[in-house]
Amino acid sequence: MTNEFIHFEKISRHTWQNLHRKTNPPLTEAELDSIKSFNDKISLQDVTDIYLPLTNLIQIYKRAKEDLAFSKGIFLQKESKKQPFIIGVSGSVAVGKSTTSRLLQILLSRTFSNASVELVTTDGFLYPNQTLIEAGILNRKGFPESYNMELLLDFLDTIKNGQDYQIPVYSHEIYDIVPNEKQEIKAADFVIVEGINVFQNPQNERLYMTDFFDFSIYVDAEVDNIESWYLDRFKKMLSLAENDQTNYYYRFTTQSDEEVMAFAQNIWKTINLVNLLDYIEPTRNRAEIILHKAENHEIDEIYLKK
């Protein structure tokens, strides 16, 4: 075990799945298929073995948070106001964060009766391409400086105070922020914030996004596996773009497979891998829990902060 995991408890899948009494997952195979990213693999068995115990754990944290808020209210002699329970989900590009987040959204809304659960991806907080071009950092898209961190922190602060917020919308099809479109985020019972940068410190270094989280998850895997998932995803993106000239990936559909894969490999090596090793992975131990995936996308180990 490396020093980095010194304050984590390592739990095998086998041990973890027995921490929760066996119940049927509150969603169908079809629903699971509809939420998983198109190159991700996840089964109802994973839901039962991994995500139901995880939902149980989140329940424990939520109760503890409410108890603390109540006691603090008594101490301060004022009524504590209801705040959303905010969950951060981080990890590399192509590691399966979105699937984990969408699955949690369903599980939480069905485990906590009538709970409202909002899901936000930090892609919406990327600067528009034009802004990145003007700053000369379009090739650094996804790196810390390509995000409007002030806006992101303002969003978290507003939501934490129980107020709704409108955020920009990002589209992978056009590879840019959608002009004049906003997504209304309600101060729900749960707000899941998913993105490669959610554990990173903002440029001003004074406030961490993690300060706003009540629970945080890092989805982890070996670098070689993530790379092959990324390349696989890139190929699938191309097949989706074949008949759509407005799609960012359409431009690659006229190239040979060799050219396309060389291009994708280069993007992985010069951008995504660098971002992962320099900025994403170093924040891993800020998570409350690390879900480690094996080559077949199955979660084989869990690290829980002691």
PDB file of C-alpha atoms in Angstrom:
ATOM      1  CA  MET A   1       0.000   0.000   0.000  1.00  0.00           C
ATOM      2  CA  THR A   2       1.396   3.373  -0.931  1.00  0.00           C
ATOM      3  CA  ASN A   3       1.568   6.194   1.580  1.00  0.00           C
ATOM      4  CA  GLU A   4      -1.203   7.936  -0.234  1.00  0.00           C
ATOM      5  CA  PHE A   5      -3.716   5.356   0.994  1.00  0.00           C
ATOM      6  CA  ILE A   6      -2.414   5.387   4.542  1.00  0.00           C
ATOM      7  CA  HIS A   7      -5.631   6.859   5.918  1.00  0.00           C
ATOM      8  CA  PHE A   8      -7.917   4.609   3.879  1.00  0.00           C
ATOM      9  CA  GLU A   9      -9.353   1.234   4.794  1.00  0.00           C
ATOM     10  CA  LYS A  10      -9.031  -1.194   1.869  1.00  0.00           C
ATOM     11  CA  ILE A  11     -12.109  -3.372   1.414  1.00  0.00           C
ATOM     12  CA  SER A  12     -12.484  -6.176  -1.120  1.00  0.00           C
ATOM     13  CA  ARG A  13     -15.603  -6.429  -3.263  1.00  0.00           C
ATOM     14  CA  HIS A  14     -16.501  -9.644  -1.468  1.00  0.00           C
ATOM     15  CA  THR A  15     -16.363  -8.020   1.978  1.00  0.00           C
ATOM     16  CA  TRP A  16     -18.129  -4.882   0.778  1.00  0.00           C
ATOM     17  CA  GLN A  17     -21.093  -6.680  -0.775  1.00  0.00           C
ATOM     18  CA  ASN A  18     -21.778  -8.429   2.542  1.00  0.00           C
ATOM     19  CA  LEU A  19     -22.067  -5.122   4.411  1.00  0.00           C
ATOM     20  CA  HIS A  20     -25.588  -4.671   3.107  1.00  0.00           C
ATOM     21  CA  ARG A  21     -28.482  -7.048   3.558  1.00  0.00           C
ATOM     22  CA  LYS A  22     -29.432  -8.407   0.180  1.00  0.00           C
ATOM     23  CA  THR A  23     -32.286  -6.494  -1.397  1.00  0.00           C
ATOM     24  CA  ASN A  24     -33.370  -6.219  -4.987  1.00  0.00           C
ATOM     25  CA  PRO A  25     -32.009  -3.188  -6.828  1.00  0.00           C
ATOM     26  CA  PRO A  26     -34.720  -0.519  -7.193  1.00  0.00           C
ATOM     27  CA  LEU A  27     -34.273  -0.282 -10.963  1.00  0.00           C
ATOM     28  CA  THR A  28     -34.656  -2.518 -13.999  1.00  0.00           C
ATOM     29  CA  GLU A  29     -32.066  -3.794 -16.466  1.00  0.00           C
ATOM     30  CA  ALA A  30     -33.556  -1.460 -19.099  1.00  0.00           C
ATOM     31  CA  GLU A  31     -33.234   1.575 -16.820  1.00  0.00           C
ATOM     32  CA  LEU A  32     -29.646   0.629 -16.059  1.00  0.00           C
ATOM     33  CA  ASP A  33     -28.901   0.373 -19.794  1.00  0.00           C
ATOM     34  CA  SER A  34     -30.461   3.769 -20.421  1.00  0.00           C
ATOM     35  CA  ILE A  35     -28.193   5.575 -17.927  1.00  0.00           C
ATOM     36  CA  LYS A  36     -24.853   3.960 -18.651  1.00  0.00           C
ATOM     37  CA  SER A  37     -22.385   5.757 -20.889  1.00  0.00           C
ATOM     38  CA  PHE A  38     -22.203   3.924 -24.186  1.00  0.00           C
ATOM     39  CA  ASN A  39     -18.839   2.287 -23.634  1.00  0.00           C
ATOM     40  CA  ASP A  40     -19.351   1.548 -19.955  1.00  0.00           C
ATOM     41  CA  LYS A  41     -20.169  -1.869 -18.586  1.00  0.00           C
ATOM     42  CA  ILE A  42     -22.299  -2.177 -15.495  1.00  0.00           C
ATOM     43  CA  SER A  43     -24.668  -4.918 -14.350  1.00  0.00           C
ATOM     44  CA  LEU A  44     -27.490  -5.217 -11.861  1.00  0.00           C
ATOM     45  CA  GLN A  45     -25.061  -7.403  -9.902  1.00  0.00           C
ATOM     46  CA  ASP A  46     -22.795  -4.332  -9.558  1.00  0.00           C
ATOM     47  CA  VAL A  47     -25.764  -2.336  -8.315  1.00  0.00           C
ATOM     48  CA  THR A  48     -26.505  -4.957  -5.651  1.00  0.00           C
ATOM     49  CA  ASP A  49     -22.892  -5.627  -4.664  1.00  0.00           C
ATOM     50  CA  ILE A  50     -21.425  -2.124  -4.791  1.00  0.00           C
ATOM     51  CA  TYR A  51     -23.985   0.647  -5.074  1.00  0.00           C
ATOM     52  CA  LEU A  52     -26.610  -0.468  -2.573  1.00  0.00           C
ATOM     53  CA  PRO A  53     -24.033  -0.639   0.255  1.00  0.00           C
ATOM     54  CA  LEU A  54     -22.719   2.738  -0.970  1.00  0.00           C
ATOM     55  CA  THR A  55     -26.218   4.237  -0.796  1.00  0.00           C
ATOM     56  CA  ASN A  56     -26.479   2.864   2.730  1.00  0.00           C
ATOM     57  CA  LEU A  57     -23.208   4.544   3.673  1.00  0.00           C
ATOM     58  CA  ILE A  58     -24.398   7.860   2.216  1.00  0.00           C
ATOM     59  CA  GLN A  59     -27.489   7.489   4.416  1.00  0.00           C
ATOM     60  CA  ILE A  60     -25.212   7.270   7.479  1.00  0.00           C
ATOM     61  CA  TYR A  61     -23.317  10.421   6.434  1.00  0.00           C
ATOM     62  CA  LYS A  62     -26.551  12.293   5.756  1.00  0.00           C
ATOM     63  CA  ARG A  63     -27.929  11.422   9.180  1.00  0.00           C
ATOM     64  CA  ALA A  64     -24.667  12.496  10.829  1.00  0.00           C
ATOM     65  CA  LYS A  65     -24.734  15.782   8.927  1.00  0.00           C
ATOM     66  CA  GLU A  66     -28.309  16.489  10.034  1.00  0.00           C
ATOM     67  CA  ASP A  67     -27.505  15.634  13.668  1.00  0.00           C
ATOM     68  CA  LEU A  68     -24.517  17.954  13.600  1.00  0.00           C
ATOM     69  CA  ALA A  69     -26.519  20.781  12.019  1.00  0.00           C
ATOM     70  CA  PHE A  70     -29.213  20.319  14.660  1.00  0.00           C
ATOM     71  CA  SER A  71     -26.704  20.359  17.553  1.00  0.00           C
ATOM     72  CA  LYS A  72     -24.925  23.363  16.077  1.00  0.00           C
ATOM     73  CA  GLY A  73     -28.277  25.149  15.804  1.00  0.00           C
ATOM     74  CA  ILE A  74     -28.919  24.537  19.493  1.00  0.00           C
ATOM     75  CA  PHE A  75     -25.418  25.762  20.343  1.00  0.00           C
ATOM     76  CA  LEU A  76     -25.883  28.936  18.262  1.00  0.00           C
ATOM     77  CA  GLN A  77     -29.468  29.308  19.524  1.00  0.00           C
ATOM     78  CA  LYS A  78     -30.874  29.545  16.059  1.00  0.00           C
ATOM     79  CA  GLU A  79     -32.787  27.244  13.806  1.00  0.00           C
ATOM     80  CA  SER A  80     -30.607  25.423  11.297  1.00  0.00           C
ATOM     81  CA  LYS A  81     -31.925  25.777   7.781  1.00  0.00           C
ATOM     82  CA  LYS A  82     -32.228  22.813   5.471  1.00  0.00           C
ATOM     83  CA  GLN A  83     -29.295  22.401   3.120  1.00  0.00           C
ATOM     84  CA  PRO A  84     -28.847  20.052   0.185  1.00  0.00           C
ATOM     85  CA  PHE A  85     -26.545  17.086   0.771  1.00  0.00           C
ATOM     86  CA  ILE A  86     -23.828  17.625  -1.846  1.00  0.00           C
ATOM     87  CA  ILE A  87     -21.900  14.692  -3.315  1.00  0.00           C
ATOM     88  CA  GLY A  88     -18.766  15.174  -5.446  1.00  0.00           C
ATOM     89  CA  VAL A  89     -17.780  12.523  -8.008  1.00  0.00           C
ATOM     90  CA  SER A  90     -14.334  12.702  -9.620  1.00  0.00           C
ATOM     91  CA  GLY A  91     -11.959  10.580 -11.681  1.00  0.00           C
ATOM     92  CA  SER A  92     -10.265  10.504 -15.075  1.00  0.00           C
ATOM     93  CA  VAL A  93     -11.865  11.142 -18.440  1.00  0.00           C
ATOM     94  CA  ALA A  94     -13.526   7.873 -19.655  1.00  0.00           C
ATOM     95  CA  VAL A  95     -13.391   6.122 -16.276  1.00  0.00           C
ATOM     96  CA  GLY A  96     -17.180   5.963 -15.870  1.00  0.00           C
ATOM     97  CA  LYS A  97     -17.966   8.901 -13.541  1.00  0.00           C
ATOM     98  CA  SER A  98     -21.145   9.794 -15.426  1.00  0.00           C
ATOM     99  CA  THR A  99     -22.592   6.304 -15.122  1.00  0.00           C
ATOM    100  CA  THR A 100     -21.804   6.221 -11.395  1.00  0.00           C
ATOM    101  CA  SER A 101     -23.423   9.639 -10.936  1.00  0.00           C
ATOM    102  CA  ARG A 102     -26.591   8.853 -12.909  1.00  0.00           C
ATOM    103  CA  LEU A 103     -26.960   5.546 -11.087  1.00  0.00           C
ATOM    104  CA  LEU A 104     -26.594   7.255  -7.708  1.00  0.00           C
ATOM    105  CA  GLN A 105     -29.201   9.799  -8.767  1.00  0.00           C
ATOM    106  CA  ILE A 106     -31.743   7.015  -9.330  1.00  0.00           C
ATOM    107  CA  LEU A 107     -30.785   5.030  -6.237  1.00  0.00           C
ATOM    108  CA  LEU A 108     -30.926   8.032  -3.901  1.00  0.00           C
ATOM    109  CA  SER A 109     -34.254   9.238  -5.264  1.00  0.00           C
ATOM    110  CA  ARG A 110     -35.723   5.765  -4.677  1.00  0.00           C
ATOM    111  CA  THR A 111     -34.030   4.921  -1.378  1.00  0.00           C
ATOM    112  CA  PHE A 112     -34.993   8.173   0.340  1.00  0.00           C
ATOM    113  CA  SER A 113     -38.734   8.411  -0.215  1.00  0.00           C
ATOM    114  CA  ASN A 114     -39.646  11.425  -2.361  1.00  0.00           C
ATOM    115  CA  ALA A 115     -36.097  12.773  -2.321  1.00  0.00           C
ATOM    116  CA  SER A 116     -35.241  15.202  -5.114  1.00  0.00           C
ATOM    117  CA  VAL A 117     -31.794  14.614  -6.616  1.00  0.00           C
ATOM    118  CA  GLU A 118     -30.104  17.037  -9.018  1.00  0.00           C
ATOM    119  CA  LEU A 119     -27.111  16.039 -11.141  1.00  0.00           C
ATOM    120  CA  VAL A 120     -24.619  18.618 -12.378  1.00  0.00           C
ATOM    121  CA  THR A 121     -21.547  18.014 -14.529  1.00  0.00           C
ATOM    122  CA  THR A 122     -18.782  20.589 -14.352  1.00  0.00           C
ATOM    123  CA  ASP A 123     -18.490  20.608 -18.185  1.00  0.00           C
ATOM    124  CA  GLY A 124     -20.989  23.468 -18.079  1.00  0.00           C
ATOM    125  CA  PHE A 125     -18.386  25.554 -16.242  1.00  0.00           C
ATOM    126  CA  LEU A 126     -15.772  25.269 -18.992  1.00  0.00           C
ATOM    127  CA  TYR A 127     -15.102  28.606 -20.680  1.00  0.00           C
ATOM    128  CA  PRO A 128     -16.615  28.769 -24.193  1.00  0.00           C
ATOM    129  CA  ASN A 129     -14.170  27.766 -26.969  1.00  0.00           C
ATOM    130  CA  GLN A 130     -13.926  31.374 -28.152  1.00  0.00           C
ATOM    131  CA  THR A 131     -12.705  32.472 -24.716  1.00  0.00           C
ATOM    132  CA  LEU A 132     -10.191  29.607 -24.636  1.00  0.00           C
ATOM    133  CA  ILE A 133      -8.950  30.502 -28.133  1.00  0.00           C
ATOM    134  CA  GLU A 134      -8.500  34.165 -27.147  1.00  0.00           C
ATOM    135  CA  ALA A 135      -6.520  33.070 -24.093  1.00  0.00           C
ATOM    136  CA  GLY A 136      -4.484  30.679 -26.267  1.00  0.00           C
ATOM    137  CA  ILE A 137      -5.462  27.627 -24.210  1.00  0.00           C
ATOM    138  CA  LEU A 138      -7.922  25.689 -26.384  1.00  0.00           C
ATOM    139  CA  ASN A 139      -5.491  22.746 -26.289  1.00  0.00           C
ATOM    140  CA  ARG A 140      -5.670  22.901 -22.464  1.00  0.00           C
ATOM    141  CA  LYS A 141      -9.414  22.282 -22.377  1.00  0.00           C
ATOM    142  CA  GLY A 142     -10.216  20.249 -19.275  1.00  0.00           C
ATOM    143  CA  PHE A 143      -7.127  21.538 -17.435  1.00  0.00           C
ATOM    144  CA  PRO A 144      -7.779  23.637 -14.295  1.00  0.00           C
ATOM    145  CA  GLU A 145      -7.372  26.998 -16.072  1.00  0.00           C
ATOM    146  CA  SER A 146     -10.061  26.147 -18.661  1.00  0.00           C
ATOM    147  CA  TYR A 147     -12.841  26.239 -16.049  1.00  0.00           C
ATOM    148  CA  ASN A 148     -14.618  29.297 -14.734  1.00  0.00           C
ATOM    149  CA  MET A 149     -13.909  28.429 -11.098  1.00  0.00           C
ATOM    150  CA  GLU A 150     -15.419  31.655  -9.744  1.00  0.00           C
ATOM    151  CA  LEU A 151     -18.741  30.695 -11.320  1.00  0.00           C
ATOM    152  CA  LEU A 152     -18.450  27.120 -10.081  1.00  0.00           C
ATOM    153  CA  LEU A 153     -17.788  28.211  -6.499  1.00  0.00           C
ATOM    154  CA  ASP A 154     -20.603  30.752  -6.708  1.00  0.00           C
ATOM    155  CA  PHE A 155     -22.935  27.970  -7.846  1.00  0.00           C
ATOM    156  CA  LEU A 156     -21.903  25.692  -4.954  1.00  0.00           C
ATOM    157  CA  ASP A 157     -22.255  28.502  -2.439  1.00  0.00           C
ATOM    158  CA  THR A 158     -25.727  29.462  -3.691  1.00  0.00           C
ATOM    159  CA  ILE A 159     -26.963  25.851  -3.760  1.00  0.00           C
ATOM    160  CA  LYS A 160     -25.518  25.198  -0.296  1.00  0.00           C
ATOM    161  CA  ASN A 161     -27.583  28.143   0.941  1.00  0.00           C
ATOM    162  CA  GLY A 162     -30.710  26.487  -0.363  1.00  0.00           C
ATOM    163  CA  GLN A 163     -31.239  28.704  -3.426  1.00  0.00           C
ATOM    164  CA  ASP A 164     -31.740  27.617  -7.051  1.00  0.00           C
ATOM    165  CA  TYR A 165     -29.162  28.425  -9.726  1.00  0.00           C
ATOM    166  CA  GLN A 166     -28.930  28.542 -13.512  1.00  0.00           C
ATOM    167  CA  ILE A 167     -25.799  27.032 -15.032  1.00  0.00           C
ATOM    168  CA  PRO A 168     -24.441  27.027 -18.611  1.00  0.00           C
ATOM    169  CA  VAL A 169     -24.952  23.905 -20.742  1.00  0.00           C
ATOM    170  CA  TYR A 170     -22.108  22.039 -22.455  1.00  0.00           C
ATOM    171  CA  SER A 171     -22.590  19.807 -25.505  1.00  0.00           C
ATOM    172  CA  HIS A 172     -20.170  17.034 -26.461  1.00  0.00           C
ATOM    173  CA  GLU A 173     -21.734  17.022 -29.934  1.00  0.00           C
ATOM    174  CA  ILE A 174     -20.609  20.580 -30.700  1.00  0.00           C
ATOM    175  CA  TYR A 175     -17.681  20.352 -28.245  1.00  0.00           C
ATOM    176  CA  ASP A 176     -18.618  23.739 -26.773  1.00  0.00           C
ATOM    177  CA  ILE A 177     -20.893  25.642 -24.402  1.00  0.00           C
ATOM    178  CA  VAL A 178     -24.351  25.939 -25.978  1.00  0.00           C
ATOM    179  CA  PRO A 179     -25.037  29.664 -26.574  1.00  0.00           C
ATOM    180  CA  ASN A 180     -28.000  31.162 -24.670  1.00  0.00           C
ATOM    181  CA  GLU A 181     -28.952  27.913 -22.989  1.00  0.00           C
ATOM    182  CA  LYS A 182     -29.131  27.408 -19.234  1.00  0.00           C
ATOM    183  CA  GLN A 183     -29.945  24.491 -16.969  1.00  0.00           C
ATOM    184  CA  GLU A 184     -31.963  25.332 -13.864  1.00  0.00           C
ATOM    185  CA  ILE A 185     -30.584  23.517 -10.821  1.00  0.00           C
ATOM    186  CA  LYS A 186     -32.857  23.329  -7.809  1.00  0.00           C
ATOM    187  CA  ALA A 187     -31.543  23.254  -4.261  1.00  0.00           C
ATOM    188  CA  ALA A 188     -32.691  19.631  -4.005  1.00  0.00           C
ATOM    189  CA  ASP A 189     -32.342  17.141  -1.144  1.00  0.00           C
ATOM    190  CA  PHE A 190     -29.234  15.821  -2.906  1.00  0.00           C
ATOM    191  CA  VAL A 191     -27.007  17.537  -5.463  1.00  0.00           C
ATOM    192  CA  ILE A 192     -24.444  15.356  -7.234  1.00  0.00           C
ATOM    193  CA  VAL A 193     -21.581  17.333  -8.798  1.00  0.00           C
ATOM    194  CA  GLU A 194     -19.575  15.278 -11.277  1.00  0.00           C
ATOM    195  CA  GLY A 195     -16.376  16.232 -13.094  1.00  0.00           C
ATOM    196  CA  ILE A 196     -12.649  15.693 -13.475  1.00  0.00           C
ATOM    197  CA  ASN A 197     -11.946  18.872 -11.516  1.00  0.00           C
ATOM    198  CA  VAL A 198     -14.265  18.609  -8.528  1.00  0.00           C
ATOM    199  CA  PHE A 199     -11.529  17.960  -5.948  1.00  0.00           C
ATOM    200  CA  GLN A 200      -9.106  20.540  -7.323  1.00  0.00           C
ATOM    201  CA  ASN A 201      -8.282  23.781  -5.630  1.00  0.00           C
ATOM    202  CA  PRO A 202      -9.398  26.913  -7.400  1.00  0.00           C
ATOM    203  CA  GLN A 203      -6.895  29.466  -8.619  1.00  0.00           C
ATOM    204  CA  ASN A 204      -7.278  31.603  -5.500  1.00  0.00           C
ATOM    205  CA  GLU A 205      -6.285  28.621  -3.288  1.00  0.00           C
ATOM    206  CA  ARG A 206      -8.504  29.919  -0.464  1.00  0.00           C
ATOM    207  CA  LEU A 207     -11.525  27.791  -1.010  1.00  0.00           C
ATOM    208  CA  TYR A 208     -11.625  24.181  -2.072  1.00  0.00           C
ATOM    209  CA  MET A 209     -14.644  22.819  -3.874  1.00  0.00           C
ATOM    210  CA  THR A 210     -14.400  19.893  -1.474  1.00  0.00           C
ATOM    211  CA  ASP A 211     -15.320  22.333   1.328  1.00  0.00           C
ATOM    212  CA  PHE A 212     -18.853  22.230  -0.064  1.00  0.00           C
ATOM    213  CA  PHE A 213     -19.149  18.441  -0.298  1.00  0.00           C
ATOM    214  CA  ASP A 214     -20.825  16.304   2.334  1.00  0.00           C
ATOM    215  CA  PHE A 215     -19.585  13.134   0.666  1.00  0.00           C
ATOM    216  CA  SER A 216     -17.125  12.505  -2.153  1.00  0.00           C
ATOM    217  CA  ILE A 217     -16.318   9.625  -4.488  1.00  0.00           C
ATOM    218  CA  TYR A 218     -13.284   9.041  -6.722  1.00  0.00           C
ATOM    219  CA  VAL A 219     -13.639   6.479  -9.525  1.00  0.00           C
ATOM    220  CA  ASP A 220     -10.220   4.914 -10.073  1.00  0.00           C
ATOM    221  CA  ALA A 221      -8.574   2.466 -12.493  1.00  0.00           C
ATOM    222  CA  GLU A 222      -5.149   1.602 -13.868  1.00  0.00           C
ATOM    223  CA  VAL A 223      -3.947   4.103 -16.469  1.00  0.00           C
ATOM    224  CA  ASP A 224      -3.636   1.477 -19.228  1.00  0.00           C
ATOM    225  CA  ASN A 225      -7.253   0.433 -18.748  1.00  0.00           C
ATOM    226  CA  ILE A 226      -8.503   4.020 -18.826  1.00  0.00           C
ATOM    227  CA  GLU A 227      -6.574   4.620 -22.035  1.00  0.00           C
ATOM    228  CA  SER A 228      -8.172   1.652 -23.782  1.00  0.00           C
ATOM    229  CA  TRP A 229     -11.632   2.759 -22.556  1.00  0.00           C
ATOM    230  CA  TYR A 230     -10.941   6.253 -23.888  1.00  0.00           C
ATOM    231  CA  LEU A 231      -9.907   4.963 -27.333  1.00  0.00           C
ATOM    232  CA  ASP A 232     -12.912   2.669 -27.395  1.00  0.00           C
ATOM    233  CA  ARG A 233     -15.174   5.602 -26.568  1.00  0.00           C
ATOM    234  CA  PHE A 234     -13.574   7.748 -29.255  1.00  0.00           C
ATOM    235  CA  LYS A 235     -14.353   5.066 -31.864  1.00  0.00           C
ATOM    236  CA  LYS A 236     -17.956   4.881 -30.709  1.00  0.00           C
ATOM    237  CA  MET A 237     -18.285   8.672 -30.864  1.00  0.00           C
ATOM    238  CA  LEU A 238     -17.235   8.495 -34.521  1.00  0.00           C
ATOM    239  CA  SER A 239     -19.835   5.913 -35.424  1.00  0.00           C
ATOM    240  CA  LEU A 240     -22.499   8.130 -33.810  1.00  0.00           C
ATOM    241  CA  ALA A 241     -21.298  11.141 -35.819  1.00  0.00           C
ATOM    242  CA  GLU A 242     -21.274   9.476 -39.238  1.00  0.00           C
ATOM    243  CA  ASN A 243     -24.445  11.068 -40.565  1.00  0.00           C
ATOM    244  CA  ASP A 244     -24.383  14.322 -38.615  1.00  0.00           C
ATOM    245  CA  GLN A 245     -22.294  17.105 -40.115  1.00  0.00           C
ATOM    246  CA  THR A 246     -22.913  19.406 -37.130  1.00  0.00           C
ATOM    247  CA  ASN A 247     -21.231  16.883 -34.825  1.00  0.00           C
ATOM    248  CA  TYR A 248     -17.680  17.780 -33.737  1.00  0.00           C
ATOM    249  CA  TYR A 249     -16.560  14.210 -34.489  1.00  0.00           C
ATOM    250  CA  TYR A 250     -17.931  14.245 -38.043  1.00  0.00           C
ATOM    251  CA  ARG A 251     -14.632  15.664 -39.370  1.00  0.00           C
ATOM    252  CA  PHE A 252     -12.835  12.462 -38.379  1.00  0.00           C
ATOM    253  CA  THR A 253     -15.273  10.135 -40.148  1.00  0.00           C
ATOM    254  CA  THR A 254     -13.616  10.751 -43.526  1.00  0.00           C
ATOM    255  CA  GLN A 255     -10.204   9.639 -42.251  1.00  0.00           C
ATOM    256  CA  SER A 256      -8.816   6.115 -42.214  1.00  0.00           C
ATOM    257  CA  ASP A 257      -8.998   4.070 -39.010  1.00  0.00           C
ATOM    258  CA  GLU A 258      -5.214   4.308 -38.633  1.00  0.00           C
ATOM    259  CA  GLU A 259      -5.222   8.114 -38.863  1.00  0.00           C
ATOM    260  CA  VAL A 260      -8.124   8.441 -36.450  1.00  0.00           C
ATOM    261  CA  MET A 261      -6.630   6.121 -33.851  1.00  0.00           C
ATOM    262  CA  ALA A 262      -3.233   7.835 -34.120  1.00  0.00           C
ATOM    263  CA  PHE A 263      -5.003  11.153 -33.529  1.00  0.00           C
ATOM    264  CA  ALA A 264      -6.980   9.791 -30.545  1.00  0.00           C
ATOM    265  CA  GLN A 265      -3.854   8.239 -29.039  1.00  0.00           C
ATOM    266  CA  ASN A 266      -2.053  11.538 -29.367  1.00  0.00           C
ATOM    267  CA  ILE A 267      -4.915  13.386 -27.625  1.00  0.00           C
ATOM    268  CA  TRP A 268      -4.791  10.813 -24.835  1.00  0.00           C
ATOM    269  CA  LYS A 269      -1.007  11.092 -24.408  1.00  0.00           C
ATOM    270  CA  THR A 270      -0.599  14.860 -24.683  1.00  0.00           C
ATOM    271  CA  ILE A 271      -3.810  16.019 -22.993  1.00  0.00           C
ATOM    272  CA  ASN A 272      -5.867  13.510 -21.009  1.00  0.00           C
ATOM    273  CA  LEU A 273      -2.979  11.519 -19.555  1.00  0.00           C
ATOM    274  CA  VAL A 274      -1.080  14.668 -18.570  1.00  0.00           C
ATOM    275  CA  ASN A 275      -4.224  16.092 -16.966  1.00  0.00           C
ATOM    276  CA  LEU A 276      -4.823  12.826 -15.110  1.00  0.00           C
ATOM    277  CA  LEU A 277      -1.281  12.510 -13.740  1.00  0.00           C
ATOM    278  CA  ASP A 278      -0.740  16.204 -12.955  1.00  0.00           C
ATOM    279  CA  TYR A 279      -4.125  17.404 -11.764  1.00  0.00           C
ATOM    280  CA  ILE A 280      -6.756  14.694 -11.325  1.00  0.00           C
ATOM    281  CA  GLU A 281      -5.051  11.733  -9.649  1.00  0.00           C
ATOM    282  CA  PRO A 282      -3.187  13.893  -7.086  1.00  0.00           C
ATOM    283  CA  THR A 283      -6.615  14.875  -5.685  1.00  0.00           C
ATOM    284  CA  ARG A 284      -7.725  11.250  -5.252  1.00  0.00           C
ATOM    285  CA  ASN A 285      -7.069  11.106  -1.517  1.00  0.00           C
ATOM    286  CA  ARG A 286      -9.425  14.040  -0.916  1.00  0.00           C
ATOM    287  CA  ALA A 287     -12.277  11.623  -1.582  1.00  0.00           C
ATOM    288  CA  GLU A 288     -14.205   9.959   1.206  1.00  0.00           C
ATOM    289  CA  ILE A 289     -14.341   6.749  -0.826  1.00  0.00           C
ATOM    290  CA  ILE A 290     -12.377   5.420  -3.821  1.00  0.00           C
ATOM    291  CA  LEU A 291     -14.050   2.897  -6.111  1.00  0.00           C
ATOM    292  CA  HIS A 292     -11.352   0.983  -7.991  1.00  0.00           C
ATOM    293  CA  LYS A 293     -12.263  -0.648 -11.301  1.00  0.00           C
ATOM    294  CA  ALA A 294     -10.623  -3.684 -12.845  1.00  0.00           C
ATOM    295  CA  GLU A 295     -10.007  -4.175 -16.566  1.00  0.00           C
ATOM    296  CA  ASN A 296     -13.565  -5.389 -17.214  1.00  0.00           C
ATOM    297  CA  HIS A 297     -15.004  -2.185 -15.615  1.00  0.00           C
ATOM    298  CA  GLU A 298     -16.037  -4.141 -12.504  1.00  0.00           C
ATOM    299  CA  ILE A 299     -15.302  -2.540  -9.150  1.00  0.00           C
ATOM    300  CA  ASP A 300     -12.905  -4.910  -7.393  1.00  0.00           C
ATOM    301  CA  GLU A 301     -11.682  -2.820  -4.447  1.00  0.00           C
ATOM    302  CA  ILE A 302     -13.041  -0.036  -2.317  1.00  0.00           C
ATOM    303  CA  TYR A 303     -10.971   2.367  -0.212  1.00  0.00           C
ATOM    304  CA  LEU A 304     -12.868   4.111   2.562  1.00  0.00           C
ATOM    305  CA  LYS A 305     -11.339   6.978   4.496  1.00  0.00           C
ATOM    306  CA  LYS A 306     -10.630   5.892   8.073  1.00  0.00           C
TER     307      LYS A 306
END
